[in-house]
Amino acid sequence: MDAILKTLFSSEEQELNVLDCLSYLMMVMALVTFVASFFEHMPYGRYASSRYGFPVNVKFAWFVQELPAFLVPLNLVLWSPCAKIMHLPNQILLLMFFCHYVQRSLIYPFLIRGGKSTPFISFILAFVFCIYNGYLQARYLSHYADYPPGWVTHPCFIIGASMWFVGWIINIHSDHILRNLRKPGETGYKIPRGGMFEYVSGANFLGEIVEWAGFALAGHSIHSAAFALFTFIVLSSRGMDHHKWYLRKFEDYPKSRKALIPFVL
């Protein structure tokens, strides 16, 4: 990995500049995605279409597309210079990232029950994004992020880390509820109940949005902020789509339940 980085970049200043540019590019991608969401559903799950390529088995798709977000950071930490890896804030932030993607790539795919296939284009885009973001977040945190003394006791870090943990738990618990909606042998869609689903239709999306917003607050960088913004744009769009779909599908859908933000939206 170190040899590859030395081939790609002539100096650390150049690589850091590239990391900054990748962050701004991710923000632009988020805005483009936001505009596109007004004209087209995200091509996945119940909104999947053959227009976006042949179907890929959902378990295989989740495993392969999310795996680079775990393997790329792992390789960066193990096989490249990590000038900041011994600092506690960097370690905790990297641990947050690893915890999410270990669960997302090595556990979650094998718990999926049924599930619609993923269109090939969606699968490839997610795979490329996980390489992109895995490198961006892990390289910055392991080699460049420089935090002031006592940063782990700063309110931004404490609040951000707490948000990350709460969001992570909401996300995992909401996925558990969705997996267990149907009893063995049952088919069709059901109204999710329990946990944050009592308040919003997109409880799993809300959890992940809170998770990465907390990560951005604790990380205090353009790199983590770009990821949080991208996550918010993509998942809020999915949450709104899901809410509208549930209202059309079920006449008895809870009218007090919001789409994404409890009691608000």
C-alpha positions as a printed NumPy array, in Angstrom:
array([[  0.   ,   0.   ,   0.   ],
       [  2.839,   2.377,   0.828],
       [  4.403,   1.761,  -2.594],
       [  1.11 ,   2.556,  -4.312],
       [  0.743,   5.825,  -2.401],
       [  4.293,   6.877,  -3.218],
       [  3.605,   6.17 ,  -6.902],
       [  0.426,   8.236,  -6.876],
       [  1.659,  11.207,  -4.85 ],
       [  4.976,  13.029,  -4.943],
       [  4.54 ,  14.497,  -1.451],
       [  2.288,  14.453,   1.587],
       [  1.155,  17.982,   0.727],
       [ -0.059,  16.748,  -2.639],
       [ -1.96 ,  13.825,  -1.106],
       [ -3.594,  16.049,   1.511],
       [ -4.664,  18.428,  -1.248],
       [ -6.188,  15.486,  -3.118],
       [ -8.047,  14.385,   0.024],
       [ -9.47 ,  17.898,   0.366],
       [-10.523,  17.906,  -3.303],
       [-12.173,  14.494,  -2.907],
       [-14.177,  15.91 ,  -0.004],
       [-15.418,  18.857,  -2.027],
       [-16.21 ,  16.521,  -4.909],
       [-18.295,  14.369,  -2.565],
       [-20.268,  17.46 ,  -1.568],
       [-20.923,  18.232,  -5.237],
       [-22.024,  14.615,  -5.75 ],
       [-24.426,  15.026,  -2.834],
       [-26.002,  18.114,  -4.402],
       [-26.319,  16.387,  -7.789],
       [-27.963,  13.417,  -6.064],
       [-30.356,  15.793,  -4.29 ],
       [-31.487,  17.35 ,  -7.58 ],
       [-31.754,  13.948,  -9.29 ],
       [-33.968,  12.631,  -6.469],
       [-36.758,  14.956,  -7.622],
       [-36.921,  13.136, -10.949],
       [-36.022,   9.515, -10.192],
       [-36.287,   7.018,  -7.34 ],
       [-33.039,   5.534,  -6.105],
       [-32.765,   2.254,  -8.079],
       [-32.74 ,  -0.302,  -5.269],
       [-35.098,  -2.633,  -3.412],
       [-38.761,  -1.993,  -4.153],
       [-37.777,   0.741,  -6.619],
       [-35.38 ,  -1.448,  -8.603],
       [-35.704,  -1.476, -12.384],
       [-34.175,  -3.457, -15.232],
       [-33.124,  -0.105, -16.707],
       [-30.259,  -0.117, -14.216],
       [-28.752,  -3.416, -15.246],
       [-29.215,  -7.079, -14.49 ],
       [-30.128,  -8.094, -10.933],
       [-27.426,  -9.057,  -8.442],
       [-28.224, -11.323,  -5.495],
       [-28.901,  -9.032,  -2.548],
       [-26.632, -10.845,  -0.053],
       [-23.761, -10.975,  -2.544],
       [-24.3  ,  -7.315,  -3.482],
       [-24.27 ,  -6.049,   0.117],
       [-21.223,  -8.11 ,   1.02 ],
       [-19.105,  -7.134,  -1.983],
       [-20.131,  -3.485,  -2.31 ],
       [-19.56 ,  -2.664,   1.373],
       [-16.372,  -4.71 ,   1.828],
       [-13.959,  -2.08 ,   0.368],
       [-15.014,   0.366,   3.108],
       [-13.527,  -2.136,   5.564],
       [-10.6  ,  -3.557,   3.566],
       [ -9.223,  -0.272,   2.179],
       [ -8.943,   1.361,   5.645],
       [ -7.56 ,  -1.873,   7.092],
       [ -4.806,  -1.958,   4.473],
       [ -4.056,   1.728,   4.975],
       [ -3.676,   1.268,   8.715],
       [ -1.598,  -1.916,   8.467],
       [  0.56 ,  -1.288,   5.399],
       [  1.133,   2.45 ,   5.049],
       [  2.633,   5.224,   7.217],
       [  0.184,   6.244,   9.962],
       [  1.697,   9.325,  11.528],
       [ -1.373,  10.077,  13.694],
       [ -2.522,   6.574,  14.577],
       [ -1.186,   6.735,  18.139],
       [ -3.356,   9.724,  19.036],
       [ -6.528,   8.85 ,  20.954],
       [ -9.035,  10.973,  18.943],
       [ -7.79 ,   9.425,  15.7  ],
       [ -8.019,   5.927,  17.163],
       [-11.584,   6.424,  18.38 ],
       [-12.763,   7.932,  15.087],
       [-11.18 ,   5.105,  13.111],
       [-12.803,   2.618,  15.48 ],
       [-16.202,   4.206,  14.77 ],
       [-15.653,   3.785,  11.039],
       [-14.46 ,   0.198,  11.401],
       [-17.327,  -0.765,  13.72 ],
       [-19.906,   0.398,  11.2  ],
       [-18.366,  -1.334,   8.218],
       [-17.472,  -4.579,   9.985],
       [-21.153,  -4.859,  10.834],
       [-22.271,  -3.659,   7.385],
       [-19.991,  -5.882,   5.306],
       [-19.278,  -8.972,   7.43 ],
       [-22.465,  -9.371,   9.496],
       [-25.467,  -7.59 ,   7.953],
       [-25.394,  -9.298,   4.515],
       [-25.61 , -12.762,   6.069],
       [-28.599, -11.81 ,   8.214],
       [-30.719, -10.671,   5.251],
       [-33.889, -12.7  ,   4.82 ],
       [-35.203, -12.632,   1.274],
       [-34.871,  -9.148,  -0.145],
       [-35.056,  -7.942,  -3.708],
       [-32.02 ,  -8.163,  -5.96 ],
       [-29.824,  -5.105,  -6.481],
       [-29.514,  -3.631,  -9.996],
       [-25.968,  -3.969, -11.329],
       [-25.416,  -0.215, -11.744],
       [-26.469,   0.459,  -8.143],
       [-24.144,  -2.313,  -7.007],
       [-21.16 ,  -0.903,  -8.928],
       [-21.784,   2.667,  -7.784],
       [-21.926,   1.558,  -4.149],
       [-18.74 ,  -0.499,  -4.598],
       [-16.832,   2.454,  -6.083],
       [-18.145,   4.821,  -3.403],
       [-16.96 ,   2.517,  -0.615],
       [-13.442,   2.444,  -2.103],
       [-13.512,   6.235,  -2.476],
       [-14.837,   6.974,   1.001],
       [-12.838,   4.242,   2.713],
       [ -9.628,   5.777,   1.421],
       [-10.749,   9.349,   2.155],
       [-11.768,   8.829,   5.77 ],
       [ -9.106,   6.318,   6.828],
       [ -6.149,   8.034,   5.188],
       [ -7.015,  11.42 ,   6.632],
       [ -7.566,  10.074,  10.136],
       [ -4.542,   7.773,  10.191],
       [ -1.985,  10.099,   8.622],
       [ -3.111,  13.741,   8.569],
       [ -5.798,  14.594,  11.146],
       [ -4.237,  16.692,  13.898],
       [ -6.405,  17.386,  16.949],
       [ -5.626,  19.728,  19.844],
       [ -4.654,  18.279,  23.245],
       [ -7.677,  17.12 ,  25.181],
       [ -9.906,  16.929,  22.079],
       [-11.638,  13.784,  23.401],
       [-12.978,  15.867,  26.324],
       [-14.186,  18.702,  24.077],
       [-17.999,  19.033,  23.899],
       [-17.926,  18.57 ,  20.107],
       [-16.169,  15.239,  20.457],
       [-18.279,  13.997,  23.367],
       [-21.587,  14.981,  21.75 ],
       [-20.47 ,  13.696,  18.349],
       [-19.271,  10.351,  19.689],
       [-22.514,   9.964,  21.66 ],
       [-24.56 ,  10.739,  18.537],
       [-22.553,   8.184,  16.586],
       [-23.21 ,   5.474,  19.173],
       [-26.945,   6.231,  19.465],
       [-27.29 ,   6.324,  15.67 ],
       [-25.392,   3.04 ,  15.32 ],
       [-27.706,   1.326,  17.819],
       [-30.836,   2.754,  16.131],
       [-29.584,   1.564,  12.746],
       [-28.816,  -1.977,  13.921],
       [-32.064,  -2.289,  15.918],
       [-34.154,  -0.965,  13.022],
       [-32.556,  -3.463,  10.634],
       [-33.42 ,  -6.207,  13.147],
       [-37.08 ,  -5.109,  13.152],
       [-37.224,  -5.067,   9.352],
       [-35.691,  -8.55 ,   9.107],
       [-38.301,  -9.964,  11.451],
       [-41.419,  -8.374,   9.985],
       [-42.553, -11.612,   8.351],
       [-42.926, -14.981,   9.996],
       [-41.497, -18.041,   8.206],
       [-43.49 , -18.69 ,   5.061],
       [-45.122, -15.262,   4.956],
       [-44.752, -12.985,   1.93 ],
       [-45.588,  -9.392,   1.102],
       [-44.952,  -6.123,   2.887],
       [-45.881,  -5.267,   6.464],
       [-45.89 ,  -2.108,   8.529],
       [-42.748,  -1.984,  10.697],
       [-43.461,  -1.398,  14.365],
       [-41.341,  -0.915,  17.469],
       [-38.255,   1.128,  18.23 ],
       [-37.91 ,   4.336,  16.242],
       [-40.385,   2.995,  13.686],
       [-43.084,   4.199,  16.08 ],
       [-42.004,   7.731,  15.164],
       [-40.607,   7.617,  11.61 ],
       [-40.952,   5.45 ,   8.509],
       [-37.216,   5.495,   7.815],
       [-35.878,   4.557,  11.257],
       [-32.915,   2.666,   9.806],
       [-32.049,   5.681,   7.65 ],
       [-32.441,   8.066,  10.581],
       [-30.009,   5.955,  12.598],
       [-27.327,   6.094,   9.952],
       [-27.804,   9.828,   9.372],
       [-27.385,  10.508,  13.11 ],
       [-24.4  ,   8.153,  13.169],
       [-22.4  ,   9.979,  10.51 ],
       [-23.516,  13.432,  11.66 ],
       [-21.997,  12.54 ,  15.03 ],
       [-18.875,  11.24 ,  13.328],
       [-18.553,  14.558,  11.476],
       [-19.008,  16.574,  14.662],
       [-16.391,  14.526,  16.498],
       [-14.062,  14.435,  13.481],
       [-14.326,  18.188,  12.876],
       [-13.036,  18.058,   9.292],
       [-14.221,  18.733,   5.761],
       [-13.667,  15.041,   5.045],
       [-16.079,  13.728,   7.68 ],
       [-18.528,  16.578,   6.982],
       [-18.644,  15.644,   3.278],
       [-19.508,  12.051,   4.153],
       [-22.213,  13.172,   6.594],
       [-23.738,  15.467,   3.961],
       [-23.694,  12.732,   1.302],
       [-25.296,  10.269,   3.721],
       [-27.986,  12.776,   4.684],
       [-28.908,  13.566,   1.068],
       [-29.055,   9.945,  -0.069],
       [-30.813,   8.47 ,   2.962],
       [-33.256,  11.324,   3.534],
       [-34.427,  10.859,  -0.047],
       [-34.936,   7.142,   0.6  ],
       [-36.75 ,   7.865,   3.855],
       [-39.164,  10.266,   2.156],
       [-39.804,   7.795,  -0.674],
       [-40.458,   4.994,   1.818],
       [-42.904,   7.151,   3.786],
       [-44.919,   8.048,   0.674],
       [-44.915,   4.404,  -0.403],
       [-46.194,   3.195,   2.983],
       [-49.001,   5.776,   2.953],
       [-50.12 ,   4.59 ,  -0.495],
       [-49.74 ,   0.895,   0.342],
       [-51.482,   0.721,   3.727],
       [-54.776,   2.42 ,   4.526],
       [-54.166,   1.856,   8.237],
       [-50.648,   3.29 ,   8.226],
       [-50.111,   5.401,  11.39 ],
       [-50.967,   8.983,  10.435],
       [-48.863,  10.46 ,  13.231],
       [-45.714,   8.753,  11.995],
       [-43.313,  11.098,  10.204],
       [-40.929,  10.256,   7.36 ],
       [-37.532,  10.876,   8.904],
       [-37.487,  13.341,  11.805],
       [-39.727,  12.461,  14.783],
       [-42.669,  14.875,  15.234],
       [-41.308,  17.189,  12.494],
       [-40.863,  15.73 ,   8.994]])
